[in-house]
mmCIF file of C-alpha atoms in Angstrom:
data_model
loop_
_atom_site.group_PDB
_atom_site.id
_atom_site.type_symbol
_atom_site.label_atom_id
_atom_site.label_comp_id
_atom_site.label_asym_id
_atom_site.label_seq_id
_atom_site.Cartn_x
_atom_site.Cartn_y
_atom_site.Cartn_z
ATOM 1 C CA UNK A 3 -30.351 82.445 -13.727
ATOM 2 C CA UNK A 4 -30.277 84.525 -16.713
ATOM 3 C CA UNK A 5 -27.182 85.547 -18.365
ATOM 4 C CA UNK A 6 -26.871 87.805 -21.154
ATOM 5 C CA UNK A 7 -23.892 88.177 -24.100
ATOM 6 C CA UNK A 8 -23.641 90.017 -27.195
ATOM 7 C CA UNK A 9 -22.187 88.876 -30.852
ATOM 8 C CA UNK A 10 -20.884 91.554 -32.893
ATOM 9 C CA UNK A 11 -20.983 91.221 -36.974
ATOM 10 C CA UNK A 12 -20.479 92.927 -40.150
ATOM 11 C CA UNK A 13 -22.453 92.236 -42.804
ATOM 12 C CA UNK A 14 -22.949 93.529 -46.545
ATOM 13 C CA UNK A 15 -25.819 93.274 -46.542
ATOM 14 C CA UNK A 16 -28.367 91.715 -49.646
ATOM 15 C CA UNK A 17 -29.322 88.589 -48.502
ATOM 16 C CA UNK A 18 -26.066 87.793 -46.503
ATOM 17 C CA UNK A 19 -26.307 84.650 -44.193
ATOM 18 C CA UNK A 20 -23.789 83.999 -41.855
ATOM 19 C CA UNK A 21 -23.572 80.857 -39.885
ATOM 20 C CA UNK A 22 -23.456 81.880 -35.499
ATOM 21 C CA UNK A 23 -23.461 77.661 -34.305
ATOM 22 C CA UNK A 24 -20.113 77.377 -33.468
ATOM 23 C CA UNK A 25 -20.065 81.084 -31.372
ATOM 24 C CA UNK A 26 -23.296 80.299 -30.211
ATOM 25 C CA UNK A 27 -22.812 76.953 -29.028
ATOM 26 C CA UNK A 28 -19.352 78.397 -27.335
ATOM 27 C CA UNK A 29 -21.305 80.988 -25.400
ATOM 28 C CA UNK A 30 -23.662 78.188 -24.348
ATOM 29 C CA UNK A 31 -20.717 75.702 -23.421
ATOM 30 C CA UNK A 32 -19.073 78.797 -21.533
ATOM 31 C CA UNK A 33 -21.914 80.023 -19.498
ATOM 32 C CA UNK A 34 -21.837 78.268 -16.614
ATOM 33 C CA UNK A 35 -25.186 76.706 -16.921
ATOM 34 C CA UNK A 36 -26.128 73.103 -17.780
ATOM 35 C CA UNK A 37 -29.502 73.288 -19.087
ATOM 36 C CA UNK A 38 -31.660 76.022 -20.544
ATOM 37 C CA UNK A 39 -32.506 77.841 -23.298
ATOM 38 C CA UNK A 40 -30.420 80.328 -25.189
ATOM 39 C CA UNK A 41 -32.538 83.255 -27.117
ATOM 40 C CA UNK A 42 -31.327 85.067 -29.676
ATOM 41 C CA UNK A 43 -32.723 88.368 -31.016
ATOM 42 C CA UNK A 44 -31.489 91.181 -33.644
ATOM 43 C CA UNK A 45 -32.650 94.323 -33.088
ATOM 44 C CA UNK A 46 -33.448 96.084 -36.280
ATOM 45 C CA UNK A 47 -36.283 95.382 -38.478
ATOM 46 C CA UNK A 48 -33.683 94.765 -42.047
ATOM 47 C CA UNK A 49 -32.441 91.515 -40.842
ATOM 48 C CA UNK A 50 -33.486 87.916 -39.213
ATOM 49 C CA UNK A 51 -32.557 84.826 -37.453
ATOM 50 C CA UNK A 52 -33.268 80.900 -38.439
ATOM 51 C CA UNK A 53 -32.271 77.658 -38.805
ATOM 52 C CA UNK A 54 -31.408 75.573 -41.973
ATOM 53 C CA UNK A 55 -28.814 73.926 -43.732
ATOM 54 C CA UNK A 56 -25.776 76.252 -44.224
ATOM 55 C CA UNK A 57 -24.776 74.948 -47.036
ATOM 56 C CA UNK A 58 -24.288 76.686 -50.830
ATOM 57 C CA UNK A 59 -27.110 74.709 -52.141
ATOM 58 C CA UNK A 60 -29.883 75.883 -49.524
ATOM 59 C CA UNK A 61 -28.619 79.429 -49.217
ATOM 60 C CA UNK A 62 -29.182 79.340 -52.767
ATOM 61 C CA UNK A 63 -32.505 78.055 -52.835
ATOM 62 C CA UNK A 64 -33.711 80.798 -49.426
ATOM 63 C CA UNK A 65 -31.656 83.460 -51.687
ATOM 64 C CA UNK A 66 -33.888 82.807 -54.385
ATOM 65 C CA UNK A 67 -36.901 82.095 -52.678
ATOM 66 C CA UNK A 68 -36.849 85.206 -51.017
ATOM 67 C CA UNK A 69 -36.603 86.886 -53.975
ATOM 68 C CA UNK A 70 -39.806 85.533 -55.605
ATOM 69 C CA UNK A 71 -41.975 86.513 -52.330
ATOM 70 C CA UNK A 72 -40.237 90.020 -51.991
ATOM 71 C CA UNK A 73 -38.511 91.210 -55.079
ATOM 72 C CA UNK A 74 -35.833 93.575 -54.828
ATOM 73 C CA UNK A 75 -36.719 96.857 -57.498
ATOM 74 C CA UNK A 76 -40.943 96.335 -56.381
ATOM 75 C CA UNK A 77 -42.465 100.091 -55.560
ATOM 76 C CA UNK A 78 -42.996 99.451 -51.908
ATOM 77 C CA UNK A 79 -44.817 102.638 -50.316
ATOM 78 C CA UNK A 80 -42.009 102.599 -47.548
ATOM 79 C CA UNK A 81 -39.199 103.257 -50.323
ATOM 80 C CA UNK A 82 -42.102 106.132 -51.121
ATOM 81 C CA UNK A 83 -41.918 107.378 -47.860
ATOM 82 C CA UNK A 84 -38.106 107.249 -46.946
ATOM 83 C CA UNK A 85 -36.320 106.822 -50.274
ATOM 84 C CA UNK A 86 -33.990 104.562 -48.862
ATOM 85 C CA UNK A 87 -35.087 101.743 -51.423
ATOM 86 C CA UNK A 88 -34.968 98.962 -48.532
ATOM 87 C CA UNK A 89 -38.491 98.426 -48.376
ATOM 88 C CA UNK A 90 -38.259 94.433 -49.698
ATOM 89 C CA UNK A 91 -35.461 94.075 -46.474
ATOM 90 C CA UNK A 92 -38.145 94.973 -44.050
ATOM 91 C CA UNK A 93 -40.451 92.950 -45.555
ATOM 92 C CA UNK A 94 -38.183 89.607 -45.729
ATOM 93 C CA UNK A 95 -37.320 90.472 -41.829
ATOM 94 C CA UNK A 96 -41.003 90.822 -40.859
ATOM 95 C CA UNK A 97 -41.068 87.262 -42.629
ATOM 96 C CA UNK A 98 -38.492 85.409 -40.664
ATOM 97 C CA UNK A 99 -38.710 87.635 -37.376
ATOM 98 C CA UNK A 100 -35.843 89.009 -35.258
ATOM 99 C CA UNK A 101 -35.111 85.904 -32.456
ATOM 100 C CA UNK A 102 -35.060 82.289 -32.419
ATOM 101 C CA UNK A 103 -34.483 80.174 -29.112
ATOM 102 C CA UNK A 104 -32.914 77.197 -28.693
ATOM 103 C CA UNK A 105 -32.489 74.798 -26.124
ATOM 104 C CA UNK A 106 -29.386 73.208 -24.429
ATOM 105 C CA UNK A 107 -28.928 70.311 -22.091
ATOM 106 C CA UNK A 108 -25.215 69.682 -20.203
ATOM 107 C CA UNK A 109 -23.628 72.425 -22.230
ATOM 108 C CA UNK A 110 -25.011 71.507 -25.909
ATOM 109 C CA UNK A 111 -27.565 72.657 -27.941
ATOM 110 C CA UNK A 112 -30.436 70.507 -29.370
ATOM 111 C CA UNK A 113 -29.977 71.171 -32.979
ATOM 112 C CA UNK A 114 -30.278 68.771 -35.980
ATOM 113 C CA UNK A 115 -27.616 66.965 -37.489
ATOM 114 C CA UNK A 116 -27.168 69.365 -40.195
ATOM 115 C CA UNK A 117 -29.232 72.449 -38.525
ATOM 116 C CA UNK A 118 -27.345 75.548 -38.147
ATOM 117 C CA UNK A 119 -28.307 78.801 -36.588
ATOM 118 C CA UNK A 120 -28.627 81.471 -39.324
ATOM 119 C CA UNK A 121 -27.985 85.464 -39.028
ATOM 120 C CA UNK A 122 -29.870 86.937 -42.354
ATOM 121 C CA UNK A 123 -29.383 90.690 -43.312
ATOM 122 C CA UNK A 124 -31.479 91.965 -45.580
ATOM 123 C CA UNK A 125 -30.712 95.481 -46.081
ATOM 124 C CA UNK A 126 -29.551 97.010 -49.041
ATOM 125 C CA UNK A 127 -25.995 98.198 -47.646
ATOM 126 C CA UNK A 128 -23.486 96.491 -45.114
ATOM 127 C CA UNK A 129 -24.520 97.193 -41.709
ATOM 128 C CA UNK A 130 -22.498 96.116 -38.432
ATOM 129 C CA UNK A 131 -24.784 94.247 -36.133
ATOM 130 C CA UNK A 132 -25.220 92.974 -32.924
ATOM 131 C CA UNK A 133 -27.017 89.903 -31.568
ATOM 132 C CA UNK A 134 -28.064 89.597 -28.279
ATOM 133 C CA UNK A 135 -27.986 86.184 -26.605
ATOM 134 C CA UNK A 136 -29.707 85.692 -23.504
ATOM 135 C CA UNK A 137 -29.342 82.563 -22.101
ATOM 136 C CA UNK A 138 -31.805 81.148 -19.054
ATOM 137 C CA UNK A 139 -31.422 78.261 -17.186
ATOM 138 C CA UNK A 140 -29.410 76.337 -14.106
#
């Protein structure tokens, strides 16, 4: 069976994380289904999905990590071609990619002890976003 749900968010934008575990794992418990996989995918290429640590510390570190690979301010040619100066947020995107799938057994997901499910938008201005979760299983 394959069931499908949607999460709606608004972000600012910039390198803003927000944690989706606990509504994820909710839609998982809520589904019907014991075991399975859920999949998650953003559709837009200025934001991503992942798993770490939510915790000031790491978002710290990811925040400035991401900043070294793909600085904000670099002449990207797609700035060139669109002047919407949002090139590095398609870049870090491309980076982390748009879906992440996790598995579930009686209701749960397999995650770490401290791994959370991560929503990262990278774009230069808030955007409201939606995350479709497709969960498959029986």
């Amino acid at each position: 069976m394959v069931l499908t749900e949607y999460l709606k968010l608004q972000s600012n934008g910039n390198n803003h994380f927000i944690n989706l575990t606990s509504q994820v794992s909710a839609i998982v418990q809520n589904c019907g289904l014991k075991d399975g996989t859920v999949t998650l995918f953003v559709p837009g290429s200025t934001a991503g999905l992942s798993t770490i640590e939510f915790e000031e510390g790491a978002l710290k570190d990811l925040d400035e990590l991401l900043q070294r690979l793909v600085p904000q301010g670099h002449p990207y040619h797609h700035d060139a071609a669109w002047g919407d100066a949002n090139g590095f947020s398609h870049l870090r995107a491309c980076l982390l990619g748009p879906s992440l799938t996790v598995p579930f057994s009686s209701g749960k997901l397999h995650l770490g002890t401290w791994q959370q499910i991560v929503f990262m938008d990278f774009d230069n201005r808030p955007r409201r976003r939606e995350i479709v979760c497709q969960i498959m299983g029986e």
